[in-house]
Amino acid sequence: MSFTNKLSVLKIVEDTLVDGPGFRTSIYAAGCIHECVGCHNPASWVHRNGTFMEIDRILEVVKNNFLAQVSFSGGDPLCQPQAFTTLAKKIKQETGKNIWCYTGFTFEKIKRTPTLEPILYYLDVLVDGRFIEKKKDTTLLFRGSSNQRIIEVQKSLRQGRVILWESALPNL
Ligand code: SF4
């Protein structure tokens, strides 16, 4: 079952450093359809393994940690596209925070799918694509396998092609 004003959430981790640059509030969605071999957390595939939280309650957590930016991970946040779009829109409009989103869908698939596409307008960075075990590389920054791309979403939308994110951090 999916709601528009609630999200099934596995956990919210504050001040994590692993889901994007700097301190971030990471919201881990329950539910994923991709079934990648070697997935870090198969328990996250099941929607009902999460706890339903009101979008406004999650927004409050994000706002209270005013120095942290935001990441959506999972599971796959885009398996609850409407509610995550609403959350992303509220975060952008009410806080202006930088938002990263991890998903097993590719940017191109999201762009051509009417139910998925709206969230793109509120994201800064998308880490896209399924985890592919044969392409696993533990030296990669902020992603698990080399097929996954770290994409500058707004630049990509403006230019009509995928523009990769380039870290501003030294030596990364
Ligand atoms: S997209 Fe992520 S959470 Fe979903 S099966 Fe693949 S690795 Fe696991």
XYZ file of N, CA and C and ligand atoms in Angstrom:
524
model
N 0.847 -1.186 0.000
C 0.000 0.000 0.000
C 0.895 1.253 0.000
N 0.555 2.262 -0.795
C 1.346 3.484 -0.722
C 0.436 4.677 -0.447
N 0.988 5.640 0.293
C 0.234 6.827 0.690
C 0.895 8.043 0.038
N 0.162 9.155 -0.002
C 0.792 10.366 -0.523
C 1.305 11.253 0.609
N 0.782 11.046 1.833
C 1.224 11.906 2.939
C 2.087 11.163 3.957
N 2.367 9.876 3.662
C 3.212 9.090 4.573
C 4.228 8.314 3.761
N 5.341 8.017 4.428
C 6.390 7.222 3.798
C 6.701 6.014 4.663
N 6.959 4.876 4.020
C 7.452 3.733 4.770
C 8.970 3.871 4.862
N 9.453 4.048 6.090
C 10.861 4.386 6.332
C 11.518 3.284 7.161
N 12.695 2.832 6.717
C 13.460 1.862 7.511
C 14.103 2.548 8.704
N 14.735 3.689 8.410
C 15.374 4.462 9.487
C 15.756 5.842 8.954
N 15.987 6.731 9.891
C 16.547 8.045 9.553
C 17.850 8.161 10.342
N 18.935 8.434 9.632
C 20.237 8.563 10.300
C 20.693 10.008 10.165
N 20.995 10.616 11.291
C 21.433 12.010 11.268
C 22.950 12.107 11.288
N 23.448 13.126 10.580
C 24.882 13.436 10.549
C 25.736 12.312 9.980
N 25.172 11.551 9.037
C 25.985 10.537 8.379
C 26.890 11.217 7.345
N 28.019 10.560 7.052
C 28.978 11.112 6.084
C 29.086 10.226 4.842
N 28.258 9.164 4.747
C 28.479 8.178 3.683
C 27.559 8.330 2.468
N 26.516 9.133 2.566
C 25.540 9.220 1.467
C 25.627 10.534 0.712
N 26.843 11.031 0.533
C 27.028 12.324 -0.117
C 28.007 13.140 0.701
N 28.413 14.294 0.162
C 29.432 15.093 0.850
C 28.905 15.802 2.092
N 29.721 15.835 3.126
C 29.376 16.570 4.342
C 28.357 15.827 5.203
N 27.991 16.473 6.299
C 26.999 15.875 7.201
C 25.621 15.899 6.554
N 24.926 14.758 6.651
C 23.624 14.657 5.980
C 22.621 13.932 6.881
N 21.359 14.307 6.731
C 20.268 13.521 7.302
C 19.830 12.549 6.216
N 20.031 11.255 6.458
C 19.688 10.248 5.447
C 18.387 9.562 5.810
N 17.486 9.558 4.846
C 16.177 8.914 5.038
C 16.184 7.646 4.200
N 16.108 6.508 4.866
C 16.183 5.208 4.186
C 14.772 4.660 3.979
N 14.373 4.577 2.719
C 13.032 4.113 2.379
C 12.948 2.596 2.469
N 11.783 2.097 2.895
C 11.520 0.646 2.837
C 10.859 0.348 1.493
N 11.280 -0.754 0.873
C 10.676 -1.158 -0.388
C 11.608 -0.932 -1.558
N 11.832 -2.011 -2.323
C 12.664 -1.907 -3.517
C 12.283 -3.042 -4.466
N 12.151 -2.738 -5.751
C 11.732 -3.766 -6.721
C 12.910 -4.338 -7.506
N 14.128 -3.855 -7.282
C 15.213 -4.163 -8.219
C 15.891 -5.524 -7.990
N 15.865 -5.995 -6.751
C 16.406 -7.321 -6.425
C 17.822 -7.535 -6.971
N 18.697 -6.585 -6.742
C 20.080 -6.705 -7.221
C 20.792 -7.849 -6.489
N 21.511 -8.667 -7.235
C 22.336 -9.715 -6.617
C 23.448 -9.018 -5.828
N 23.620 -9.430 -4.564
C 24.668 -8.804 -3.739
C 24.198 -7.540 -3.040
N 22.897 -7.277 -3.072
C 22.338 -6.102 -2.377
C 22.808 -6.070 -0.924
N 23.168 -4.877 -0.443
C 23.680 -4.718 0.920
C 22.620 -5.038 1.973
N 21.327 -4.968 1.598
C 20.285 -5.139 2.620
C 18.975 -5.644 2.007
N 18.894 -6.952 1.696
C 17.651 -7.486 1.103
C 16.404 -7.254 1.967
N 16.568 -7.094 3.263
C 15.399 -6.816 4.117
C 14.748 -5.490 3.725
N 15.520 -4.634 3.065
C 14.992 -3.327 2.676
C 14.056 -3.410 1.471
N 13.962 -4.591 0.843
C 13.102 -4.715 -0.338
C 11.620 -4.688 0.032
N 11.335 -5.013 1.274
C 9.929 -5.225 1.671
C 9.352 -3.944 2.281
N 8.333 -3.445 1.608
C 7.682 -2.196 2.011
C 7.217 -2.243 3.470
N 6.653 -3.395 3.865
C 6.079 -3.467 5.214
C 7.147 -3.609 6.306
N 8.404 -3.746 5.933
C 9.461 -3.768 6.954
C 9.755 -2.379 7.508
N 9.158 -1.373 6.881
C 9.376 -0.015 7.363
C 8.299 0.419 8.345
N 8.494 1.634 8.870
C 7.497 2.256 9.740
C 6.906 3.426 8.976
N 5.581 3.534 8.964
C 4.970 4.661 8.258
C 5.134 5.943 9.056
N 5.698 6.952 8.387
C 5.905 8.254 9.031
C 5.257 9.332 8.188
N 4.615 10.284 8.834
C 4.035 11.433 8.137
C 5.169 12.241 7.497
N 4.909 12.746 6.297
C 5.914 13.568 5.610
C 6.313 14.770 6.476
N 5.340 15.394 7.113
C 5.653 16.583 7.915
C 6.517 16.250 9.136
N 6.401 15.033 9.637
C 7.246 14.614 10.770
C 8.708 14.459 10.295
N 8.860 13.890 9.092
C 10.217 13.728 8.527
C 10.810 15.112 8.245
N 9.981 15.996 7.733
C 10.429 17.366 7.445
C 10.937 18.046 8.723
N 10.247 17.791 9.800
C 10.648 18.362 11.097
C 12.051 17.876 11.495
N 12.304 16.569 11.301
C 13.634 16.015 11.631
C 14.695 16.714 10.776
N 14.391 16.858 9.481
C 15.329 17.513 8.549
C 15.596 18.954 8.987
N 14.532 19.654 9.338
C 14.676 21.072 9.711
C 15.438 21.227 11.029
N 15.182 20.331 11.968
C 15.825 20.457 13.277
C 17.332 20.294 13.214
N 17.794 19.533 12.224
C 19.241 19.393 12.043
C 19.663 20.409 10.983
N 19.716 21.671 11.388
C 19.787 22.730 10.385
C 21.107 22.806 9.634
N 22.191 22.171 10.152
C 23.464 22.225 9.425
C 23.595 21.098 8.397
N 22.792 20.039 8.540
C 22.951 18.860 7.677
C 22.184 19.022 6.367
N 22.790 18.524 5.291
C 22.074 18.413 4.017
C 21.267 17.107 4.064
N 20.687 16.697 2.939
C 19.726 15.583 2.990
C 20.040 14.541 1.919
N 19.859 13.263 2.277
C 19.956 12.180 1.288
C 18.756 11.261 1.418
N 18.269 10.779 0.265
C 17.227 9.745 0.237
C 17.915 8.466 -0.234
N 17.747 7.380 0.519
C 18.342 6.115 0.112
C 17.364 5.004 0.474
N 17.845 3.770 0.509
C 16.884 2.708 0.814
C 17.543 1.365 0.952
N 16.711 0.376 0.435
C 15.508 0.403 -0.384
C 15.649 1.322 -1.597
N 14.547 1.646 -2.190
C 14.570 2.623 -3.275
C 13.496 3.681 -3.033
N 13.908 4.918 -2.800
C 12.934 5.981 -2.558
C 11.931 6.121 -3.712
N 12.372 5.802 -4.917
C 11.475 6.000 -6.060
C 10.442 4.880 -6.200
N 10.454 3.930 -5.263
C 9.334 2.977 -5.187
C 8.175 3.592 -4.393
N 8.380 4.798 -3.853
C 7.292 5.584 -3.232
C 7.379 6.991 -3.842
N 7.186 7.087 -5.148
C 7.547 8.328 -5.842
C 6.735 9.549 -5.441
N 5.436 9.363 -5.237
C 4.617 10.546 -4.933
C 5.002 11.170 -3.599
N 5.109 10.334 -2.577
C 5.393 10.856 -1.244
C 6.809 11.433 -1.171
N 7.782 10.789 -1.829
C 9.143 11.348 -1.810
C 9.216 12.646 -2.619
N 8.406 12.760 -3.674
C 8.376 14.024 -4.427
C 7.834 15.141 -3.540
N 6.775 14.837 -2.807
C 6.205 15.847 -1.894
C 7.230 16.245 -0.843
N 7.933 15.252 -0.282
C 8.941 15.546 0.736
C 10.073 16.390 0.145
N 10.561 16.009 -1.039
C 11.657 16.759 -1.670
C 11.230 18.200 -1.939
N 10.006 18.363 -2.426
C 9.509 19.718 -2.727
C 9.458 20.567 -1.456
N 8.944 19.977 -0.371
C 8.850 20.737 0.884
C 10.234 21.075 1.420
N 11.165 20.126 1.340
C 12.533 20.395 1.825
C 13.138 21.543 1.025
N 12.995 21.476 -0.295
C 13.575 22.539 -1.136
C 12.937 23.885 -0.826
N 11.596 23.904 -0.803
C 10.898 25.186 -0.645
C 11.065 25.766 0.753
N 11.137 24.896 1.769
C 11.142 25.415 3.139
C 12.538 25.517 3.745
N 13.528 24.826 3.150
C 14.875 24.889 3.741
C 15.969 25.203 2.713
N 15.721 24.918 1.449
C 16.756 25.124 0.425
C 17.915 24.150 0.538
N 17.774 23.099 1.356
C 18.882 22.155 1.539
C 19.189 21.397 0.247
N 20.437 20.969 0.158
C 20.914 20.150 -0.956
C 20.399 18.720 -0.766
N 19.825 18.142 -1.823
C 19.246 16.787 -1.722
C 19.916 15.839 -2.704
N 20.447 14.728 -2.172
C 20.937 13.603 -2.983
C 19.921 12.476 -2.896
N 19.734 11.764 -4.018
C 18.809 10.628 -4.015
C 19.470 9.420 -4.673
N 19.462 8.295 -3.952
C 19.963 7.022 -4.484
C 18.785 6.227 -5.019
N 18.932 5.648 -6.218
C 17.851 4.847 -6.789
C 18.410 3.764 -7.708
N 17.664 2.674 -7.846
C 18.047 1.622 -8.791
C 17.600 1.921 -10.208
N 16.738 2.931 -10.380
C 16.331 3.337 -11.733
C 17.421 4.214 -12.352
N 17.510 4.188 -13.680
C 18.446 5.108 -14.332
C 17.786 6.480 -14.536
N 18.627 7.472 -14.709
C 18.136 8.829 -14.977
C 17.200 8.817 -16.190
N 17.599 8.109 -17.245
C 16.790 8.090 -18.474
C 15.425 7.464 -18.229
N 15.388 6.377 -17.452
C 14.120 5.713 -17.135
C 13.218 6.654 -16.329
N 13.818 7.341 -15.377
C 13.032 8.272 -14.556
C 12.461 9.381 -15.427
N 13.316 9.890 -16.305
C 12.911 11.026 -17.164
C 11.719 10.669 -18.044
N 11.640 9.420 -18.485
C 10.536 9.091 -19.413
C 9.346 8.420 -18.713
N 9.368 8.356 -17.382
C 8.263 7.722 -16.655
C 7.478 8.797 -15.906
N 6.231 9.067 -16.327
C 5.480 10.188 -15.742
C 5.338 10.138 -14.219
N 5.274 8.948 -13.630
C 5.121 8.889 -12.167
C 6.434 9.159 -11.428
N 7.561 8.992 -12.099
C 8.862 9.178 -11.450
C 9.461 10.557 -11.714
N 9.222 11.076 -12.903
C 9.913 12.287 -13.375
C 9.775 13.523 -12.467
N 8.596 13.760 -11.853
C 8.451 15.015 -11.097
C 9.483 15.232 -10.000
N 9.982 14.172 -9.389
C 10.930 14.384 -8.281
C 12.230 15.023 -8.769
N 12.579 14.811 -10.039
C 13.853 15.321 -10.550
C 13.986 16.828 -10.342
N 12.876 17.551 -10.386
C 12.929 19.014 -10.308
C 13.307 19.526 -8.915
N 13.348 18.608 -7.934
C 13.694 19.015 -6.565
C 14.990 18.393 -6.067
N 15.658 17.636 -6.937
C 16.900 16.966 -6.526
C 18.118 17.709 -7.041
N 19.183 17.693 -6.247
C 20.461 18.236 -6.721
C 21.265 17.151 -7.408
N 21.318 15.991 -6.765
C 22.162 14.907 -7.289
C 21.394 13.591 -7.236
N 21.529 12.807 -8.308
C 20.940 11.467 -8.365
C 22.080 10.469 -8.517
N 22.115 9.455 -7.645
C 23.055 8.346 -7.828
C 22.207 7.222 -8.400
N 22.429 6.891 -9.679
C 21.441 6.060 -10.377
C 21.937 4.657 -10.724
N 20.982 3.784 -10.980
C 21.278 2.448 -11.492
C 21.357 1.384 -10.426
N 21.043 0.158 -10.862
C 21.080 -0.979 -9.944
C 22.522 -1.270 -9.527
N 22.664 -1.951 -8.388
C 23.989 -2.412 -7.967
C 24.313 -3.671 -8.768
N 25.461 -3.655 -9.450
C 25.881 -4.830 -10.233
C 27.141 -5.396 -9.595
N 26.984 -6.633 -9.068
C 28.057 -7.212 -8.257
C 29.377 -7.301 -9.029
N 29.290 -7.666 -10.320
C 30.526 -7.799 -11.108
C 31.243 -6.456 -11.269
N 30.502 -5.384 -11.065
C 31.106 -4.048 -11.203
C 31.332 -3.389 -9.846
N 31.251 -4.192 -8.803
C 31.479 -3.669 -7.451
C 32.894 -3.128 -7.326
N 33.025 -1.971 -6.702
C 34.347 -1.368 -6.524
C 34.312 -0.577 -5.214
N 34.999 -1.103 -4.211
C 34.932 -0.467 -2.892
C 35.731 0.832 -2.822
N 36.473 1.141 -3.888
C 37.231 2.402 -3.869
C 36.393 3.578 -4.386
N 35.227 3.280 -4.928
C 34.405 4.353 -5.501
C 33.804 5.226 -4.402
N 33.720 6.497 -4.691
C 33.149 7.442 -3.743
C 31.626 7.476 -3.881
N 30.918 7.256 -2.790
C 29.466 7.419 -2.702
C 28.652 6.499 -3.614
N 29.219 5.388 -4.103
C 28.453 4.438 -4.917
C 29.112 3.077 -4.807
N 28.333 2.029 -5.123
C 28.822 0.685 -4.886
C 29.405 -0.006 -6.092
N 28.875 0.272 -7.298
C 29.386 -0.389 -8.503
C 29.607 0.655 -9.595
N 30.519 0.342 -10.509
C 31.004 1.370 -11.437
C 29.981 1.774 -12.506
N 28.903 0.987 -12.675
C 27.842 1.398 -13.609
C 27.013 2.547 -13.049
N 27.018 2.699 -11.726
C 26.196 3.749 -11.118
C 26.850 5.107 -11.356
N 25.995 6.085 -11.640
C 26.509 7.426 -11.966
C 26.055 8.434 -10.902
N 26.912 9.403 -10.651
C 26.552 10.495 -9.736
C 26.256 11.698 -10.637
N 24.980 12.058 -10.693
C 24.512 12.977 -11.742
C 24.062 14.309 -11.149
N 24.510 15.376 -11.766
C 24.026 16.729 -11.443
C 22.665 16.874 -12.107
N 21.612 16.812 -11.325
C 20.275 16.698 -11.923
C 19.845 17.981 -12.642
N 19.981 19.110 -11.994
C 19.449 20.333 -12.619
C 20.217 20.700 -13.887
N 21.537 20.539 -13.862
C 22.318 20.808 -15.086
C 21.918 19.832 -16.184
N 21.700 18.575 -15.834
C 21.338 17.555 -16.823
C 19.984 17.883 -17.455
N 19.039 18.344 -16.625
C 17.721 18.703 -17.164
C 17.840 19.895 -18.106
N 18.643 20.883 -17.708
C 18.785 22.084 -18.544
C 19.459 21.759 -19.872
N 20.469 20.891 -19.829
C 21.252 20.622 -21.046
C 20.721 19.442 -21.853
N 19.740 18.709 -21.297
C 19.148 17.591 -22.035
C 20.092 16.418 -22.219
N 21.083 16.299 -21.343
C 21.991 15.147 -21.378
C 22.555 14.975 -19.969
N 23.057 13.777 -19.705
C 23.552 13.506 -18.352
C 24.873 14.234 -18.097
N 24.885 15.036 -17.054
C 26.113 15.723 -16.619
C 26.517 15.116 -15.277
N 27.727 14.583 -15.229
C 28.179 13.936 -13.995
C 28.636 14.964 -12.965
N 28.389 14.614 -11.714
C 28.825 15.447 -10.588
C 30.332 15.328 -10.449
N 30.967 16.457 -10.208
C 32.392 16.419 -9.945
C 32.638 16.922 -8.557
N 33.282 16.102 -7.759
C 33.501 16.484 -6.371
C 34.373 17.724 -6.278
N 33.952 18.599 -5.368
C 34.773 19.784 -5.108
C 35.783 19.493 -4.009
N 35.696 18.285 -3.433
C 36.600 17.943 -2.344
C 37.964 17.527 -2.913
N 39.046 17.910 -2.271
C 40.364 17.518 -2.771
C 40.582 16.002 -2.661
N 41.248 15.423 -3.611
C 41.673 14.010 -3.599
C 40.519 13.011 -3.633
N 39.329 13.417 -4.100
C 38.227 12.456 -4.150
C 37.804 12.218 -5.595
S 18.506 -0.914 -5.740
Fe 19.684 -0.882 -3.842
S 18.274 -1.590 -2.239
Fe 17.375 -2.143 -4.215
S 18.052 -4.257 -4.551
Fe 19.506 -2.889 -5.589
S 21.165 -2.565 -4.087
Fe 19.372 -3.383 -2.962
